[in-house]
C-alpha cells in the first residue's frame, strides 16, 4: 500500500498539505526532521514524501540524503518561489518541485507523477517476490445485529482451515466482540499498538496481534474500553492494514453497523466487500442505498451480497432480495439459532464445532465463491489469484 509522509519545519504548512491529501482520501504522517522519519520509515516502505523548505535544514541536501537511503520514497519538494531550482531538484533525486503557494492542479500533477513511479516499482517487486500482498475482505452492513461478526469469524476460520494465514481486524472499535467468539482474552489491542508502538515506538503492529492456536486465526482486537475507540483514526487504520497486507494471506475486517471513516479506509483498500443483508425491508432499503454509494465510489465490482438468516418468510424470498438490490446474491446463509448461539456461547466457531450443519456448509460455499472469483485488483493486472495459495 502507498504511504504518504511529510517532513516540514513549519507546523501549519505541514497541516495544510496533510489536509489536501486527506481531501483525496490519502492519510499522511508528519515528521519534523530526518531523525523522526528514520525511526518510523523502513527501506521497504513505498510512498510519496513531501519536504517543505525550512530554516532548520537545507531542502536540497535533505532530499539528496533521503533519495539515497530510501530509494522507494519519491520526493516532492515544496519551496519558496525564489528558491526553486529545477536543475538542483533533479540532481538530488526529487520527482518534482512546487512552490509554497502552489495551485491545486500543479500539486496534484506532481502527486500523480510520483505515485505512478512508485506503482511501477511496487509491481516490479511483486513480480520478483512470491509473497503477494494479502487479499482483504471487509464485512459490512447498514444495520446492526445482522451477522457481520458471526460471518467474519466463521469465514476466517474456514479459510485458516485451508492452510491460509488469516488475520481478523476488529474495526468495531467501540463494541468489538471478535475475541469473544473465539474465546480469547487479548491483552494487546489496536489501542496498545497506538499508544506504545505508533506514538512511542517503531510502529510495528505484529506484536499486538493475538494468535488463536485452536482455530489458527490471528486477531487484531478492538480497544478493551469503548472510550478509546475515538482515538483511532483512518490514518491509523491505513497504517495497520498496509503492514498486515505484507504479513498475511487474507485479512478479514469486521466493521461497526454504520459507515465511519475507519471502515471506509478498509472498504476502499479491500479486494472484496461482503455486504450482509437480511430478509426485512429496512435492511434491504438501506442495503440498496449502500450499493448506490459504492457505485459512486466505483467500488461496485467488489461488492458481494450475502443474505443472512434466510428463512421461509411470507412475501419475501431470494428473488425479492435480488430485485430490490438489483444484484445477484453471492450466497444465502440459513437461520439456525441453536447452532449459532451455542457456538457463540462456547467460543467455538460453528464451522469447526458443527461442520455438517447448513450454516457451516453455506460458509464453505462462500469460501468457494470467493476463490472462484479473482479479486478485482488482480483482474486488472491479469494476474491469477487464488485464495488457496498455500503457506
Ligand atoms: N445465520 C444465523 N442464524 C441464527 N442466528 C444468527 C445467524 N447469524 C447471526 N445470528 C445471531 O444474530 C446476532 C447478531 O449477530 P452478530 O453479532 O454476528 O451481528 P453483527 O452484525 O456483528 O452485530 P453488530 O452490528 O452489533 O456488530 C447474534 O446473536 C447471532 O448469534
Ligand atoms: Mg459485530
Coordinates of N, CA and C in Angstrom, one line a residue, residues 95-289:
X95 N 11.2 14.1 -7.4 CA 10.3 13.8 -8.6 C 9.8 15.1 -9.1
X96 N 9.6 16.1 -8.2 CA 9.1 17.4 -8.7 C 9.4 18.4 -7.6
X97 N 9.2 19.7 -8.0 CA 9.3 20.8 -7.0 C 8.2 21.8 -7.3
X98 N 7.5 22.1 -6.3 CA 6.4 23.1 -6.5 C 6.5 24.2 -5.5
X99 N 5.9 25.3 -5.8 CA 6.1 26.5 -5.0 C 5.1 26.4 -3.8
X100 N 5.5 27.1 -2.7 CA 4.8 27.1 -1.5 C 3.3 27.6 -1.7
X101 N 3.2 28.5 -2.7 CA 1.8 29.0 -3.0 C 1.3 28.2 -4.1
X102 N 1.4 26.9 -4.1 CA 1.0 26.1 -5.2 C -0.5 26.1 -5.5
X103 N -0.8 26.0 -6.8 CA -2.1 25.8 -7.3 C -2.5 24.3 -7.1
X104 N -3.8 24.0 -6.8 CA -4.1 22.6 -6.6 C -3.8 21.7 -7.7
X105 N -4.0 22.2 -9.0 CA -3.7 21.4 -10.1 C -2.2 21.0 -10.2
X106 N -1.3 22.0 -9.9 CA 0.1 21.8 -10.0 C 0.5 20.7 -9.0
X107 N -0.1 20.8 -7.8 CA 0.2 19.9 -6.7 C -0.2 18.5 -7.1
X108 N -1.4 18.4 -7.6 CA -2.0 17.1 -8.0 C -1.2 16.4 -9.0
X109 N -0.7 17.2 -10.0 CA 0.1 16.6 -11.1 C 1.4 16.0 -10.5
X110 N 2.0 16.7 -9.6 CA 3.2 16.2 -9.0 C 3.0 14.9 -8.3
X111 N 1.8 14.9 -7.6 CA 1.5 13.7 -6.8 C 1.2 12.5 -7.7
X112 N 0.5 12.7 -8.7 CA 0.1 11.6 -9.6 C 1.4 11.1 -10.3
X113 N 2.3 12.0 -10.6 CA 3.6 11.6 -11.2 C 4.4 10.7 -10.3
X114 N 4.5 11.1 -9.0 CA 5.2 10.4 -8.0 C 4.6 9.0 -7.8
X115 N 3.2 9.0 -7.6 CA 2.5 7.8 -7.4 C 2.7 6.8 -8.5
X116 N 2.7 7.3 -9.7 CA 2.8 6.3 -10.8 C 4.2 5.7 -10.9
X117 N 5.2 6.5 -10.5 CA 6.6 5.9 -10.5 C 6.6 4.8 -9.4
X118 N 6.0 5.1 -8.3 CA 6.1 4.1 -7.2 C 5.3 2.8 -7.5
X119 N 4.1 3.1 -8.2 CA 3.3 1.9 -8.5 C 4.1 0.9 -9.4
X120 N 4.8 1.5 -10.4 CA 5.6 0.6 -11.3 C 6.7 -0.1 -10.4
X121 N 7.3 0.6 -9.5 CA 8.3 -0.1 -8.6 C 7.7 -1.2 -7.8
X122 N 6.5 -0.9 -7.3 CA 5.8 -1.9 -6.5 C 5.4 -3.1 -7.3
X123 N 5.0 -2.9 -8.5 CA 4.6 -4.1 -9.4 C 5.8 -4.9 -9.7
X124 N 7.0 -4.2 -9.9 CA 8.2 -5.0 -10.2 C 8.5 -5.9 -9.0
X125 N 8.4 -5.3 -7.8 CA 8.7 -6.0 -6.6 C 7.8 -7.2 -6.4
X126 N 6.5 -7.0 -6.7 CA 5.6 -8.1 -6.6 C 5.9 -9.2 -7.6
X127 N 6.4 -8.9 -8.8 CA 6.7 -9.9 -9.7 C 7.9 -10.7 -9.2
X128 N 8.9 -10.0 -8.6 CA 10.1 -10.7 -8.1 C 9.8 -11.6 -6.9
X129 N 8.9 -11.2 -6.0 CA 8.8 -12.0 -4.8 C 7.6 -12.9 -4.9
X130 N 7.6 -14.0 -4.2 CA 6.5 -14.9 -4.2 C 5.4 -14.4 -3.4
X131 N 5.8 -13.7 -2.4 CA 4.8 -13.2 -1.3 C 3.9 -12.1 -1.9
X132 N 2.7 -12.5 -2.3 CA 1.8 -11.5 -2.7 C 1.1 -10.8 -1.5
X133 N 0.7 -9.6 -1.7 CA 0.0 -9.0 -0.5 C -1.3 -9.7 -0.3
X134 N -1.7 -9.6 1.0 CA -2.9 -10.3 1.4 C -4.2 -9.8 0.6
X135 N -5.1 -10.7 0.5 CA -6.4 -10.3 -0.1 C -7.2 -9.8 1.1
X136 N -7.8 -8.6 1.0 CA -8.5 -8.1 2.1 C -10.0 -8.1 1.8
X137 N -10.7 -8.7 2.8 CA -12.2 -8.8 2.7 C -12.9 -8.1 3.8
X138 N -13.6 -7.0 3.5 CA -14.3 -6.3 4.5 C -15.8 -6.7 4.6
X139 N -16.2 -7.0 5.8 CA -17.6 -7.4 6.1 C -18.4 -6.2 6.6
X140 N -19.4 -5.8 5.9 CA -20.1 -4.6 6.2 C -21.6 -4.8 6.1
X141 N -22.3 -3.8 6.8 CA -23.8 -3.8 6.7 C -24.2 -2.4 7.0
X142 N -25.5 -2.1 6.7 CA -26.0 -0.8 7.0 C -26.9 -0.9 8.3
X143 N -26.9 -2.1 8.9 CA -27.7 -2.3 10.0 C -27.0 -3.2 11.1
X144 N -27.2 -2.9 12.3 CA -26.5 -3.7 13.4 C -27.2 -5.1 13.6
X145 N -26.5 -5.9 14.2 CA -27.0 -7.2 14.6 C -27.5 -8.1 13.5
X146 N -26.8 -8.0 12.4 CA -27.3 -8.7 11.2 C -26.4 -9.9 10.9
X147 N -25.3 -10.0 11.6 CA -24.5 -11.2 11.5 C -23.1 -11.0 11.0
X148 N -22.6 -9.7 10.9 CA -21.3 -9.4 10.4 C -20.2 -10.2 11.2
X149 N -20.2 -10.1 12.5 CA -19.2 -10.7 13.3 C -19.2 -12.2 13.2
X150 N -20.4 -12.8 13.3 CA -20.6 -14.2 13.1 C -19.9 -14.7 11.8
X151 N -20.3 -13.9 10.7 CA -19.7 -14.3 9.4 C -18.2 -14.1 9.3
X152 N -17.8 -12.9 9.8 CA -16.3 -12.6 9.8 C -15.5 -13.8 10.4
X153 N -15.9 -14.1 11.6 CA -15.2 -15.1 12.4 C -15.2 -16.5 11.7
X154 N -16.4 -16.9 11.3 CA -16.5 -18.3 10.7 C -15.8 -18.3 9.3
X155 N -15.9 -17.2 8.6 CA -15.2 -17.2 7.3 C -13.7 -17.3 7.5
X156 N -13.2 -16.5 8.5 CA -11.8 -16.5 8.8 C -11.3 -17.9 9.2
X157 N -12.1 -18.6 10.0 CA -11.7 -19.9 10.5 C -11.8 -20.9 9.3
X158 N -12.8 -20.8 8.4 CA -12.9 -21.7 7.3 C -11.7 -21.5 6.4
X159 N -11.2 -20.3 6.2 CA -10.0 -20.0 5.4 C -8.7 -20.5 6.0
X160 N -8.6 -20.3 7.3 CA -7.5 -20.8 8.0 C -7.3 -22.3 8.0
X161 N -8.5 -23.0 7.9 CA -8.5 -24.4 7.7 C -7.9 -24.9 6.4
X162 N -7.8 -24.0 5.5 CA -7.2 -24.3 4.2 C -5.8 -23.9 4.1
X163 N -5.1 -23.9 5.3 CA -3.7 -23.5 5.4 C -3.4 -22.1 5.0
X164 N -4.4 -21.2 5.1 CA -4.1 -19.8 4.8 C -3.8 -19.1 6.1
X165 N -2.9 -18.1 6.0 CA -2.6 -17.3 7.2 C -3.6 -16.2 7.2
X166 N -4.5 -16.2 8.2 CA -5.6 -15.3 8.2 C -5.6 -14.4 9.5
X167 N -5.8 -13.1 9.3 CA -6.0 -12.2 10.5 C -7.3 -11.5 10.4
X168 N -8.0 -11.4 11.5 CA -9.2 -10.7 11.6 C -8.9 -9.3 12.2
X169 N -9.3 -8.2 11.6 CA -9.1 -6.9 12.2 C -10.5 -6.5 12.7
X170 N -10.6 -6.3 14.0 CA -11.9 -5.9 14.6 C -12.0 -4.4 14.6
X171 N -12.7 -3.9 13.5 CA -12.8 -2.4 13.4 C -14.1 -1.9 14.0
X172 N -14.9 -2.8 14.7 CA -16.0 -2.4 15.5 C -15.3 -1.9 16.8
X173 N -14.7 -0.7 16.7 CA -13.7 -0.2 17.7 C -14.4 0.0 19.1
X174 N -15.7 0.3 19.1 CA -16.3 0.5 20.4 C -16.8 -0.8 21.1
X175 N -17.4 -1.6 20.2 CA -18.1 -2.8 20.8 C -17.6 -4.1 20.2
X176 N -16.4 -4.1 19.7 CA -15.9 -5.3 19.0 C -16.0 -6.5 19.9
X177 N -16.5 -7.6 19.3 CA -16.6 -8.9 20.1 C -16.0 -10.1 19.3
X178 N -15.1 -9.8 18.4 CA -14.5 -10.9 17.7 C -13.8 -11.9 18.7
X179 N -13.0 -11.4 19.7 CA -12.3 -12.3 20.6 C -13.3 -13.2 21.4
X180 N -14.4 -12.6 21.7 CA -15.4 -13.4 22.5 C -15.9 -14.6 21.7
X181 N -16.0 -14.5 20.4 CA -16.5 -15.6 19.6 C -15.4 -16.7 19.4
X182 N -14.2 -16.3 19.8 CA -13.1 -17.3 19.7 C -12.6 -17.7 21.1
X183 N -13.3 -17.2 22.1 CA -12.9 -17.4 23.5 C -11.5 -17.0 23.8
X184 N -11.2 -15.8 23.3 CA -9.9 -15.2 23.5 C -10.0 -14.0 24.5
X185 N -8.9 -13.8 25.3 CA -8.9 -12.5 26.1 C -7.6 -11.8 25.8
X186 N -7.5 -11.1 24.6 CA -6.3 -10.5 24.3 C -5.9 -9.3 25.2
X187 N -4.6 -9.3 25.6 CA -4.1 -8.2 26.4 C -3.7 -7.0 25.5
X188 N -3.3 -7.4 24.3 CA -2.8 -6.4 23.3 C -4.0 -6.1 22.3
X189 N -4.2 -4.8 22.1 CA -5.2 -4.4 21.1 C -4.7 -3.3 20.2
X190 N -5.5 -2.8 19.3 CA -5.1 -1.7 18.5 C -4.8 -0.5 19.3
X191 N -5.4 -0.4 20.5 CA -5.2 0.8 21.4 C -3.7 0.7 21.9
X192 N -3.3 -0.5 22.4 CA -1.9 -0.6 22.9 C -0.9 -0.3 21.8
X193 N -1.3 -0.8 20.6 CA -0.4 -0.5 19.4 C -0.2 1.0 19.3
X194 N -1.4 1.7 19.3 CA -1.3 3.1 19.1 C -0.5 3.8 20.1
X195 N -0.7 3.5 21.4 CA 0.0 4.2 22.5 C 1.5 3.8 22.6
X196 N 1.7 2.5 22.5 CA 3.1 2.1 22.8 C 4.0 2.1 21.5
X197 N 3.4 1.6 20.4 CA 4.2 1.4 19.2 C 4.1 2.6 18.2
X198 N 2.9 3.0 17.9 CA 2.8 4.0 16.9 C 3.3 5.4 17.4
X199 N 2.9 5.7 18.6 CA 3.2 7.0 19.1 C 4.6 7.1 19.8
X200 N 5.0 5.9 20.3 CA 6.3 6.0 21.1 C 7.2 4.9 20.7
X201 N 7.0 4.2 19.6 CA 7.9 3.1 19.3 C 8.2 3.0 17.8
X202 N 8.4 1.7 17.4 CA 8.8 1.5 16.0 C 7.6 1.4 15.1
X203 N 6.4 1.4 15.6 CA 5.2 1.4 14.8 C 4.7 0.1 14.4
X204 N 5.5 -1.0 14.7 CA 5.1 -2.3 14.2 C 3.9 -2.9 14.9
X205 N 3.0 -3.5 14.1 CA 1.7 -3.9 14.6 C 1.7 -5.4 15.0
X206 N 2.6 -6.2 14.4 CA 2.6 -7.6 14.6 C 2.6 -8.0 16.1
X207 N 3.4 -7.4 16.9 CA 3.4 -7.8 18.3 C 2.0 -7.6 19.0
X208 N 1.1 -6.9 18.4 CA -0.2 -6.6 19.0 C -1.3 -7.5 18.5
X209 N -0.9 -8.4 17.6 CA -1.8 -9.3 17.1 C -1.9 -10.6 17.9
X210 N -3.1 -11.1 18.3 CA -3.2 -12.3 19.1 C -3.5 -13.5 18.2
X211 N -2.7 -14.6 18.4 CA -2.9 -15.8 17.7 C -3.7 -16.8 18.5
X212 N -4.7 -17.4 17.8 CA -5.5 -18.4 18.5 C -5.1 -19.8 18.0
X213 N -4.4 -20.6 18.8 CA -3.9 -21.9 18.3 C -5.0 -22.8 18.0
X214 N -6.2 -22.7 18.5 CA -7.3 -23.6 18.2 C -7.8 -23.5 16.8
X215 N -8.0 -22.2 16.4 CA -8.5 -22.0 15.0 C -7.5 -21.6 14.0
X216 N -6.3 -21.4 14.5 CA -5.2 -20.9 13.7 C -5.4 -19.5 13.0
X217 N -6.3 -18.8 13.7 CA -6.7 -17.4 13.2 C -6.0 -16.4 14.1
X218 N -5.5 -15.3 13.5 CA -5.0 -14.2 14.3 C -6.0 -13.1 14.4
X219 N -5.9 -12.3 15.5 CA -6.9 -11.2 15.7 C -6.1 -10.0 16.1
X220 N -6.5 -8.9 15.4 CA -6.1 -7.6 16.0 C -7.4 -7.0 16.6
X221 N -7.4 -7.0 18.0 CA -8.6 -6.8 18.7 C -8.9 -5.3 18.8
X222 N -10.2 -4.9 19.0 CA -10.6 -3.6 19.3 C -10.2 -3.2 20.7
X223 N -10.1 -1.9 21.0 CA -9.7 -1.4 22.4 C -10.6 -2.1 23.4
X224 N -10.0 -2.3 24.6 CA -10.8 -3.0 25.6 C -11.9 -2.1 26.2
X225 N -11.8 -0.8 26.0 CA -12.8 0.1 26.6 C -13.3 1.0 25.5
X226 N -14.7 1.2 25.4 CA -15.2 1.9 24.3 C -14.7 3.3 24.1
X227 N -14.3 4.0 25.3 CA -13.9 5.4 25.1 C -12.6 5.6 24.4
X228 N -11.9 4.5 24.2 CA -10.6 4.6 23.5 C -10.8 4.6 22.0
X229 N -12.0 4.2 21.6 CA -12.3 4.0 20.1 C -12.1 5.2 19.3
X230 N -12.5 6.4 19.9 CA -12.4 7.6 19.1 C -10.9 8.1 18.8
X231 N -10.0 7.5 19.6 CA -8.6 7.8 19.4 C -8.0 7.2 18.1
X232 N -8.7 6.2 17.6 CA -8.2 5.5 16.4 C -8.8 6.2 15.1
X233 N -7.9 6.7 14.3 CA -8.3 7.4 13.1 C -8.1 6.6 11.8
X234 N -8.6 7.1 10.7 CA -8.4 6.5 9.4 C -6.9 6.3 9.1
X235 N -6.2 7.3 9.5 CA -4.7 7.2 9.2 C -4.1 6.0 10.0
X236 N -4.5 5.8 11.2 CA -4.0 4.6 11.9 C -4.4 3.3 11.3
X237 N -5.7 3.2 10.9 CA -6.2 2.0 10.3 C -5.4 1.7 9.0
X238 N -5.2 2.8 8.2 CA -4.5 2.6 6.9 C -3.1 2.1 7.2
X239 N -2.4 2.6 8.2 CA -1.1 2.1 8.6 C -1.1 0.6 9.0
X240 N -2.0 0.3 9.8 CA -2.1 -1.1 10.3 C -2.4 -2.1 9.2
X241 N -3.3 -1.7 8.3 CA -3.7 -2.6 7.2 C -2.6 -2.8 6.2
X242 N -1.8 -1.7 6.0 CA -0.7 -1.9 5.0 C 0.4 -2.8 5.6
X243 N 0.6 -2.7 6.9 CA 1.5 -3.7 7.5 C 1.0 -5.1 7.4
X244 N -0.2 -5.3 7.8 CA -0.8 -6.7 7.8 C -0.8 -7.3 6.4
X245 N -1.0 -6.4 5.4 CA -1.1 -6.9 4.0 C 0.2 -7.6 3.6
X246 N 1.3 -7.2 4.3 CA 2.6 -7.9 3.9 C 2.8 -9.2 4.7
X247 N 2.1 -9.4 5.8 CA 2.3 -10.5 6.6 C 1.4 -11.7 6.5
X248 N 0.2 -11.4 6.0 CA -0.8 -12.5 6.0 C -1.3 -12.8 4.5
X249 N -2.0 -13.9 4.4 CA -2.6 -14.2 3.1 C -4.0 -13.6 2.9
X250 N -4.7 -13.5 4.0 CA -6.1 -12.9 4.0 C -6.3 -12.1 5.2
X251 N -6.9 -10.9 5.0 CA -7.3 -10.0 6.1 C -8.8 -9.9 6.0
X252 N -9.4 -10.3 7.1 CA -10.9 -10.2 7.2 C -11.2 -9.0 8.2
X253 N -11.9 -8.0 7.7 CA -12.2 -6.8 8.5 C -13.6 -6.8 8.9
X254 N -13.9 -6.9 10.2 CA -15.2 -6.8 10.8 C -15.5 -5.3 11.1
X255 N -16.7 -4.8 10.8 CA -16.9 -3.4 10.9 C -18.1 -3.1 11.9
X256 N -18.3 -1.9 12.3 CA -19.4 -1.5 13.1 C -20.6 -1.3 12.2
X257 N -21.9 -1.2 12.8 CA -23.0 -1.1 11.9 C -23.1 0.1 11.0
X258 N -22.4 1.2 11.3 CA -22.5 2.4 10.4 C -21.2 2.6 9.7
X259 N -21.3 3.3 8.6 CA -20.1 3.6 7.8 C -19.3 4.7 8.3
X260 N -18.4 4.5 9.2 CA -17.5 5.5 9.8 C -16.2 5.6 9.0
X261 N -15.4 6.6 9.2 CA -14.2 6.9 8.4 C -13.3 5.6 8.5
X262 N -13.1 5.0 9.6 CA -12.2 3.9 9.7 C -12.7 2.7 8.9
X263 N -14.0 2.5 8.8 CA -14.5 1.4 8.0 C -14.2 1.7 6.5
X264 N -14.4 3.0 6.2 CA -14.3 3.4 4.7 C -12.8 3.2 4.3
X265 N -11.9 3.4 5.1 CA -10.5 3.2 4.8 C -10.3 1.7 4.4
X266 N -10.9 0.8 5.2 CA -10.8 -0.6 4.9 C -11.5 -1.0 3.6
X267 N -12.7 -0.4 3.5 CA -13.5 -0.7 2.3 C -12.8 -0.3 1.0
X268 N -12.2 0.9 1.1 CA -11.6 1.4 -0.2 C -10.3 0.6 -0.5
X269 N -9.7 -0.1 0.5 CA -8.5 -0.8 0.2 C -8.8 -2.3 0.1
X270 N -10.0 -2.7 0.1 CA -10.4 -4.1 0.1 C -10.5 -4.7 -1.3
X271 N -10.2 -6.0 -1.5 CA -10.4 -6.6 -2.7 C -11.9 -7.1 -2.8
X272 N -12.5 -7.4 -1.7 CA -13.9 -7.8 -1.6 C -14.6 -7.1 -0.5
X273 N -15.8 -6.7 -0.8 CA -16.7 -6.1 0.2 C -17.9 -7.0 0.3
X274 N -18.0 -7.7 1.5 CA -19.2 -8.5 1.7 C -20.3 -7.6 2.4
X275 N -21.4 -7.4 1.7 CA -22.4 -6.6 2.2 C -23.5 -7.6 2.7
X276 N -23.7 -7.6 4.1 CA -24.6 -8.5 4.7 C -26.0 -7.9 4.8
X277 N -26.9 -8.7 4.4 CA -28.3 -8.2 4.5 C -29.2 -9.2 5.0
X278 N -30.5 -8.9 5.3 CA -31.4 -9.9 5.8 C -32.8 -9.7 5.1
X279 N -33.7 -10.6 5.4 CA -35.0 -10.6 4.8 C -35.9 -9.6 5.4
X280 N -35.5 -8.3 5.6 CA -36.5 -7.4 6.0 C -36.3 -6.1 5.3
X281 N -37.4 -5.4 5.1 CA -37.4 -4.2 4.2 C -36.5 -3.1 4.6
X282 N -36.4 -2.7 5.8 CA -35.5 -1.7 6.2 C -34.0 -2.0 5.8
X283 N -33.6 -3.3 6.1 CA -32.3 -3.7 5.8 C -32.0 -3.7 4.3
X284 N -33.0 -4.1 3.5 CA -32.9 -4.1 2.1 C -32.8 -2.7 1.5
X285 N -33.7 -1.8 2.1 CA -33.7 -0.4 1.6 C -32.3 0.2 1.8
X286 N -31.8 0.0 3.0 CA -30.5 0.6 3.3 C -29.4 -0.1 2.5
X287 N -29.6 -1.3 2.3 CA -28.6 -2.1 1.5 C -28.5 -1.5 0.1
X288 N -29.7 -1.2 -0.5 CA -29.7 -0.6 -1.8 C -29.0 0.8 -1.8
X289 N -29.3 1.6 -0.7 CA -28.6 2.9 -0.6 C -27.1 2.7 -0.6

